[in-house]
Tab-separated table of C-alpha atoms and ligand atoms in Angstrom:
chain	number	residue	atom	x	y	z
Z	1	MET	CA	3.493	-34.185	-23.125
Z	2	ARG	CA	3.427	-31.960	-26.232
Z	3	ASN	CA	0.694	-32.119	-28.814
Z	4	LEU	CA	1.716	-33.838	-32.074
Z	5	VAL	CA	0.299	-31.747	-34.917
Z	6	ILE	CA	0.099	-32.406	-38.657
Z	7	ALA	CA	-1.177	-29.356	-40.507
Z	8	GLY	CA	-1.909	-28.943	-44.207
Z	9	ASN	CA	-1.427	-25.524	-45.806
Z	10	TRP	CA	-3.365	-25.526	-49.085
Z	11	LYS	CA	-2.064	-22.040	-49.983
Z	12	MET	CA	-4.105	-20.522	-52.862
Z	13	ASN	CA	-5.458	-23.914	-53.958
Z	14	GLY	CA	-8.617	-25.821	-53.157
Z	15	SER	CA	-11.912	-25.509	-55.001
Z	16	GLN	CA	-15.229	-26.379	-53.318
Z	17	THR	CA	-15.076	-29.821	-54.966
Z	18	PHE	CA	-11.524	-30.388	-53.749
Z	19	ALA	CA	-12.573	-29.378	-50.221
Z	20	GLN	CA	-15.515	-31.785	-50.255
Z	21	GLU	CA	-13.313	-34.676	-51.403
Z	22	MET	CA	-10.608	-33.879	-48.846
Z	23	ARG	CA	-13.206	-33.663	-46.100
Z	24	GLU	CA	-14.630	-37.059	-46.954
Z	25	ALA	CA	-11.169	-38.626	-47.029
Z	26	LEU	CA	-10.163	-37.134	-43.658
Z	27	ASP	CA	-13.518	-37.985	-42.066
Z	28	ASN	CA	-12.970	-41.629	-43.008
Z	29	ALA	CA	-9.361	-41.806	-41.802
Z	30	ASP	CA	-8.470	-43.695	-38.630
Z	31	PHE	CA	-5.576	-41.810	-36.963
Z	32	SER	CA	-7.489	-38.924	-35.480
Z	33	GLU	CA	-7.335	-39.690	-31.792
Z	34	ARG	CA	-3.524	-39.986	-31.707
Z	35	ILE	CA	-2.583	-36.671	-33.330
Z	36	THR	CA	-4.056	-33.234	-33.943
Z	37	THR	CA	-4.779	-32.743	-37.633
Z	38	VAL	CA	-5.395	-29.241	-38.939
Z	39	VAL	CA	-6.227	-27.999	-42.421
Z	40	PHE	CA	-5.625	-24.451	-43.629
Z	41	PRO	CA	-7.836	-23.965	-46.702
Z	42	PRO	CA	-8.160	-20.618	-48.469
Z	43	PHE	CA	-10.815	-18.438	-46.802
Z	44	LEU	CA	-13.503	-19.382	-49.328
Z	45	ALA	CA	-13.170	-23.117	-48.641
Z	46	ILE	CA	-13.098	-22.857	-44.839
Z	47	HIS	CA	-16.844	-23.265	-44.482
Z	48	ALA	CA	-16.802	-26.570	-46.365
Z	49	MET	CA	-14.258	-27.980	-43.895
Z	50	LEU	CA	-15.792	-26.880	-40.581
Z	51	GLY	CA	-17.550	-29.109	-38.075
Z	52	SER	CA	-15.639	-32.388	-38.432
Z	53	GLY	CA	-14.742	-34.245	-35.268
Z	54	LYS	CA	-11.629	-35.606	-37.005
Z	55	PHE	CA	-9.668	-32.454	-37.780
Z	56	ALA	CA	-9.505	-28.778	-36.908
Z	57	VAL	CA	-9.586	-25.866	-39.332
Z	58	GLY	CA	-7.504	-22.723	-39.550
Z	59	ALA	CA	-7.103	-19.625	-41.707
Z	60	GLN	CA	-3.894	-18.901	-43.611
Z	61	ASN	CA	-3.714	-15.277	-42.480
Z	62	CYS	CA	-5.454	-12.641	-40.405
Z	63	TYR	CA	-5.417	-8.860	-40.110
Z	64	THR	CA	-3.817	-6.699	-37.421
Z	65	GLU	CA	-7.138	-5.272	-36.175
Z	66	GLN	CA	-10.261	-7.004	-34.842
Z	67	SER	CA	-12.896	-4.968	-36.731
Z	68	GLY	CA	-13.442	-1.749	-38.627
Z	69	ALA	CA	-13.031	-0.102	-42.003
Z	70	TYR	CA	-10.411	-2.444	-43.507
Z	71	THR	CA	-11.992	-3.542	-46.773
Z	72	GLY	CA	-11.003	-7.023	-47.837
Z	73	GLU	CA	-9.294	-7.998	-44.571
Z	74	VAL	CA	-10.349	-10.721	-42.101
Z	75	SER	CA	-9.714	-10.356	-38.370
Z	76	PRO	CA	-8.791	-13.046	-35.839
Z	77	GLU	CA	-12.138	-12.399	-34.126
Z	78	LEU	CA	-14.071	-13.156	-37.351
Z	79	ILE	CA	-11.962	-16.253	-37.977
Z	80	ALA	CA	-12.714	-17.566	-34.476
Z	81	ASP	CA	-16.394	-16.626	-34.797
Z	82	ALA	CA	-16.628	-18.691	-38.020
Z	83	GLY	CA	-15.520	-21.793	-36.080
Z	84	CYS	CA	-11.780	-21.935	-36.822
Z	85	GLN	CA	-9.339	-22.848	-34.064
Z	86	TYR	CA	-6.044	-21.968	-35.744
Z	87	VAL	CA	-4.436	-19.267	-37.871
Z	88	LEU	CA	-1.101	-19.236	-39.710
Z	89	VAL	CA	0.941	-16.123	-38.982
Z	90	GLY	CA	4.111	-14.962	-40.702
Z	91	HIS	CA	4.334	-17.629	-43.403
Z	92	SER	CA	7.472	-16.952	-45.454
Z	93	GLU	CA	5.390	-16.350	-48.591
Z	94	ARG	CA	3.663	-13.490	-46.783
Z	95	ARG	CA	6.961	-12.172	-45.415
Z	96	THR	CA	8.693	-12.195	-48.798
Z	97	LEU	CA	5.881	-11.586	-51.302
Z	98	LEU	CA	3.683	-9.303	-49.202
Z	99	GLY	CA	6.244	-7.517	-47.045
Z	100	GLU	CA	5.008	-8.773	-43.688
Z	101	THR	CA	7.433	-7.542	-41.007
Z	102	ASP	CA	8.268	-9.044	-37.608
Z	103	GLN	CA	6.336	-6.186	-36.031
Z	104	VAL	CA	3.177	-7.005	-38.004
Z	105	VAL	CA	3.629	-10.693	-37.237
Z	106	GLY	CA	3.906	-9.952	-33.483
Z	107	LYS	CA	0.703	-7.938	-33.559
Z	108	LYS	CA	-1.195	-10.666	-35.423
Z	109	VAL	CA	-0.001	-13.326	-32.972
Z	110	LYS	CA	-1.187	-11.240	-30.008
Z	111	LEU	CA	-4.619	-10.553	-31.537
Z	112	ALA	CA	-5.033	-14.200	-32.544
Z	113	VAL	CA	-4.380	-15.334	-28.962
Z	114	PHE	CA	-6.745	-12.657	-27.696
Z	115	ALA	CA	-9.452	-13.993	-30.057
Z	116	GLY	CA	-8.976	-17.504	-28.633
Z	117	LEU	CA	-7.199	-18.910	-31.701
Z	118	THR	CA	-3.982	-20.910	-31.762
Z	119	PRO	CA	-1.564	-18.952	-33.929
Z	120	VAL	CA	0.993	-21.041	-35.815
Z	121	LEU	CA	3.966	-18.686	-35.899
Z	122	CYS	CA	6.097	-19.463	-38.970
Z	123	VAL	CA	9.812	-18.697	-38.871
Z	124	GLY	CA	12.772	-19.693	-41.008
Z	125	GLU	CA	15.937	-18.496	-42.703
Z	126	THR	CA	16.595	-17.860	-46.397
Z	127	LEU	CA	19.278	-19.743	-48.308
Z	128	ASP	CA	21.681	-16.772	-47.980
Z	129	GLU	CA	21.131	-16.661	-44.237
Z	130	ARG	CA	21.739	-20.416	-43.964
Z	131	GLU	CA	24.925	-20.188	-46.021
Z	132	SER	CA	26.222	-17.188	-44.074
Z	133	GLY	CA	26.030	-19.333	-40.930
Z	134	ASN	CA	23.857	-16.992	-38.842
Z	135	PHE	CA	20.601	-18.866	-39.424
Z	136	LYS	CA	20.047	-19.596	-35.730
Z	137	ASP	CA	20.228	-15.867	-34.897
Z	138	VAL	CA	17.770	-15.067	-37.701
Z	139	VAL	CA	15.271	-17.645	-36.479
Z	140	GLU	CA	15.731	-16.588	-32.847
Z	141	GLN	CA	15.017	-12.970	-33.771
Z	142	GLN	CA	11.813	-13.991	-35.612
Z	143	VAL	CA	10.638	-16.091	-32.654
Z	144	VAL	CA	11.343	-13.361	-30.095
Z	145	ALA	CA	9.702	-10.642	-32.223
Z	146	GLY	CA	6.695	-12.817	-33.046
Z	147	LEU	CA	6.007	-13.586	-29.391
Z	148	LYS	CA	7.146	-10.398	-27.752
Z	149	GLU	CA	3.664	-9.167	-26.873
Z	150	LEU	CA	2.685	-12.382	-25.075
Z	151	ASN	CA	3.052	-13.317	-21.412
Z	152	GLY	CA	4.078	-16.734	-20.074
Z	153	ASP	CA	0.510	-18.085	-20.023
Z	154	GLU	CA	-0.464	-16.757	-23.447
Z	155	VAL	CA	2.601	-18.236	-25.122
Z	156	LYS	CA	1.398	-21.746	-24.246
Z	157	GLN	CA	-1.456	-21.181	-26.723
Z	158	VAL	CA	1.019	-20.802	-29.621
Z	159	VAL	CA	2.453	-23.372	-32.020
Z	160	VAL	CA	5.759	-22.526	-33.744
Z	161	ALA	CA	6.603	-23.797	-37.238
Z	162	TYR	CA	10.254	-23.828	-38.337
Z	163	GLU	CA	10.209	-23.597	-42.128
Z	164	PRO	CA	13.559	-22.910	-43.781
Z	165	VAL	CA	12.645	-20.751	-46.793
Z	166	TRP	CA	15.050	-22.694	-49.021
Z	167	ALA	CA	13.072	-25.878	-48.317
Z	168	ILE	CA	9.555	-24.560	-49.000
Z	169	GLY	CA	8.097	-25.829	-52.247
Z	170	THR	CA	11.574	-26.621	-53.566
Z	171	GLY	CA	11.697	-30.365	-52.997
Z	172	LYS	CA	14.816	-29.771	-50.827
Z	173	THR	CA	14.230	-30.820	-47.237
Z	174	ALA	CA	16.390	-29.949	-44.269
Z	175	SER	CA	18.087	-33.102	-43.033
Z	176	ALA	CA	16.812	-34.449	-39.743
Z	177	ASP	CA	20.030	-33.181	-38.068
Z	178	GLN	CA	19.682	-29.688	-39.566
Z	179	ALA	CA	16.030	-29.472	-38.504
Z	180	GLN	CA	16.625	-30.878	-35.012
Z	181	GLU	CA	19.466	-28.383	-34.418
Z	182	VAL	CA	17.175	-25.403	-35.093
Z	183	HIS	CA	14.201	-26.907	-33.246
Z	184	ALA	CA	16.334	-27.455	-30.145
Z	185	HIS	CA	17.554	-23.864	-30.403
Z	186	ILE	CA	13.985	-22.533	-30.699
Z	187	ARG	CA	12.970	-24.577	-27.653
Z	188	SER	CA	15.821	-23.237	-25.595
Z	189	VAL	CA	14.998	-19.657	-26.668
Z	190	LEU	CA	11.362	-20.236	-25.630
Z	191	ASN	CA	12.413	-21.772	-22.327
Z	192	SER	CA	14.644	-18.861	-21.398
Z	193	ALA	CA	12.262	-16.151	-22.592
Z	194	PHE	CA	9.166	-17.676	-20.976
Z	195	ASP	CA	10.384	-19.388	-17.824
Z	196	GLY	CA	10.413	-22.990	-19.046
Z	197	ALA	CA	7.236	-22.728	-21.173
Z	198	GLY	CA	9.129	-23.952	-24.253
Z	199	ASP	CA	8.856	-27.554	-23.085
Z	200	ALA	CA	5.074	-27.324	-23.508
Z	201	ILE	CA	5.055	-25.671	-26.955
Z	202	SER	CA	4.735	-27.766	-30.117
Z	203	ILE	CA	7.350	-26.896	-32.745
Z	204	LEU	CA	6.502	-28.148	-36.244
Z	205	TYR	CA	8.881	-28.604	-39.155
Z	206	GLY	CA	7.837	-27.436	-42.625
Z	207	GLY	CA	9.603	-27.574	-45.978
Z	208	SER	CA	8.970	-30.252	-48.606
Z	209	VAL	CA	7.755	-32.843	-46.098
Z	210	LYS	CA	6.362	-35.933	-47.803
Z	211	SER	CA	5.640	-39.529	-46.868
Z	212	GLU	CA	9.218	-40.560	-47.781
Z	213	ASN	CA	10.942	-38.194	-45.339
Z	214	ALA	CA	8.255	-37.782	-42.654
Z	215	ALA	CA	9.324	-40.652	-40.389
Z	216	GLU	CA	12.919	-39.465	-40.089
Z	217	LEU	CA	11.963	-35.847	-39.390
Z	218	LEU	CA	9.163	-36.734	-36.974
Z	219	GLY	CA	11.497	-39.084	-35.130
Z	220	CYS	CA	13.603	-36.124	-33.878
Z	221	ALA	CA	13.290	-35.236	-30.202
Z	222	ASP	CA	12.231	-31.605	-30.727
Z	223	ILE	CA	10.064	-32.011	-33.841
Z	224	ASP	CA	6.438	-32.154	-32.725
Z	225	GLY	CA	4.766	-32.430	-36.101
Z	226	GLY	CA	4.779	-30.960	-39.578
Z	227	LEU	CA	3.374	-28.090	-41.597
Z	228	ILE	CA	2.777	-29.590	-45.012
Z	229	GLY	CA	2.277	-27.549	-48.180
Z	230	GLY	CA	2.331	-29.313	-51.555
Z	231	ALA	CA	1.858	-32.804	-50.123
Z	232	SER	CA	-1.296	-31.731	-48.265
Z	233	LEU	CA	-3.080	-31.281	-51.609
Z	234	ASN	CA	-3.156	-35.020	-52.174
Z	235	SER	CA	-5.479	-36.669	-49.660
Z	236	LYS	CA	-3.766	-40.071	-49.831
Z	237	GLU	CA	-0.318	-38.545	-49.293
Z	238	PHE	CA	-1.542	-36.254	-46.488
Z	239	ILE	CA	-3.274	-39.128	-44.709
Z	240	THR	CA	-0.143	-41.281	-45.063
Z	241	ILE	CA	1.901	-38.530	-43.389
Z	242	CYS	CA	-0.704	-38.293	-40.611
Z	243	ARG	CA	-0.489	-42.068	-40.081
Z	244	ILE	CA	3.328	-41.952	-39.956
Z	245	ALA	CA	3.041	-39.213	-37.328
Z	246	ALA	CA	0.482	-41.170	-35.306
Z	247	ASP	CA	2.769	-44.225	-35.346
Z	248	SER	CA	5.881	-42.197	-34.482
Z	249	HIS	CA	4.956	-41.380	-30.872
I	301	PEP	C1	4.414	-24.486	-46.537
I	301	PEP	O1	3.802	-23.876	-47.396
I	301	PEP	O2	4.302	-24.137	-45.366
I	301	PEP	C2	5.266	-25.614	-46.939
I	301	PEP	C3	6.003	-26.186	-46.038
I	301	PEP	O3	5.222	-25.992	-48.272
I	301	PEP	P1	5.885	-27.320	-48.924
I	301	PEP	O4	5.533	-28.484	-48.016
I	301	PEP	O5	5.259	-27.422	-50.260
I	301	PEP	O6	7.357	-27.095	-48.973
């Protein structure tokens, strides 16, 4: 059975006070044993979130080397050493705003696995790519490139997040049918590339998920959780989504 994961990506938000309040709220929540909850604070708030038995912590990015003269960068090894279990790789904001290529993403995924982290590989098409009709090819190419340095055992350590770019932070969500179609495609790509391993890999949906649409999306056969941006900044809303997820399986 696949792990059901609800992950909150705070992006470049989250003061020390915010982190403390979120931690208290999550520590007092009652869904933890039924799902895996992960928070992705900015680097400077990670420390405040570590050590809870109720949720895991991840970084929003990592570098393509494990150590050395790379001022300002943070390696997968350092992220794991700090106590994180997860790292986001290839988020669309990094691909579009910071020029992260598939090749860079593939290298980060490999190093993250090597450091013992679970990389959450983010993939998804732009609005133009959706409208041109070749969105499944685009997503397939991102999945294959992101995982191309892994073998069949290593790939089981990865979580994939399908996040259509046109749905991120826009309030527009993919319909359950649209999301399920791409999730099923990703699973079949994973199964053929890695000898059936796709059935064991959690594939999360991300893009304007909120408590009103979570149940429908999480009810789809190939949607194994959500990567939540804006709605993860409100503890009540995030916890409601976690509860919906816990009740959905
Ligand atoms: C995200 O940042 O990964 C995301 C899905 O954001 P939002 O939920 O705000 O669309």
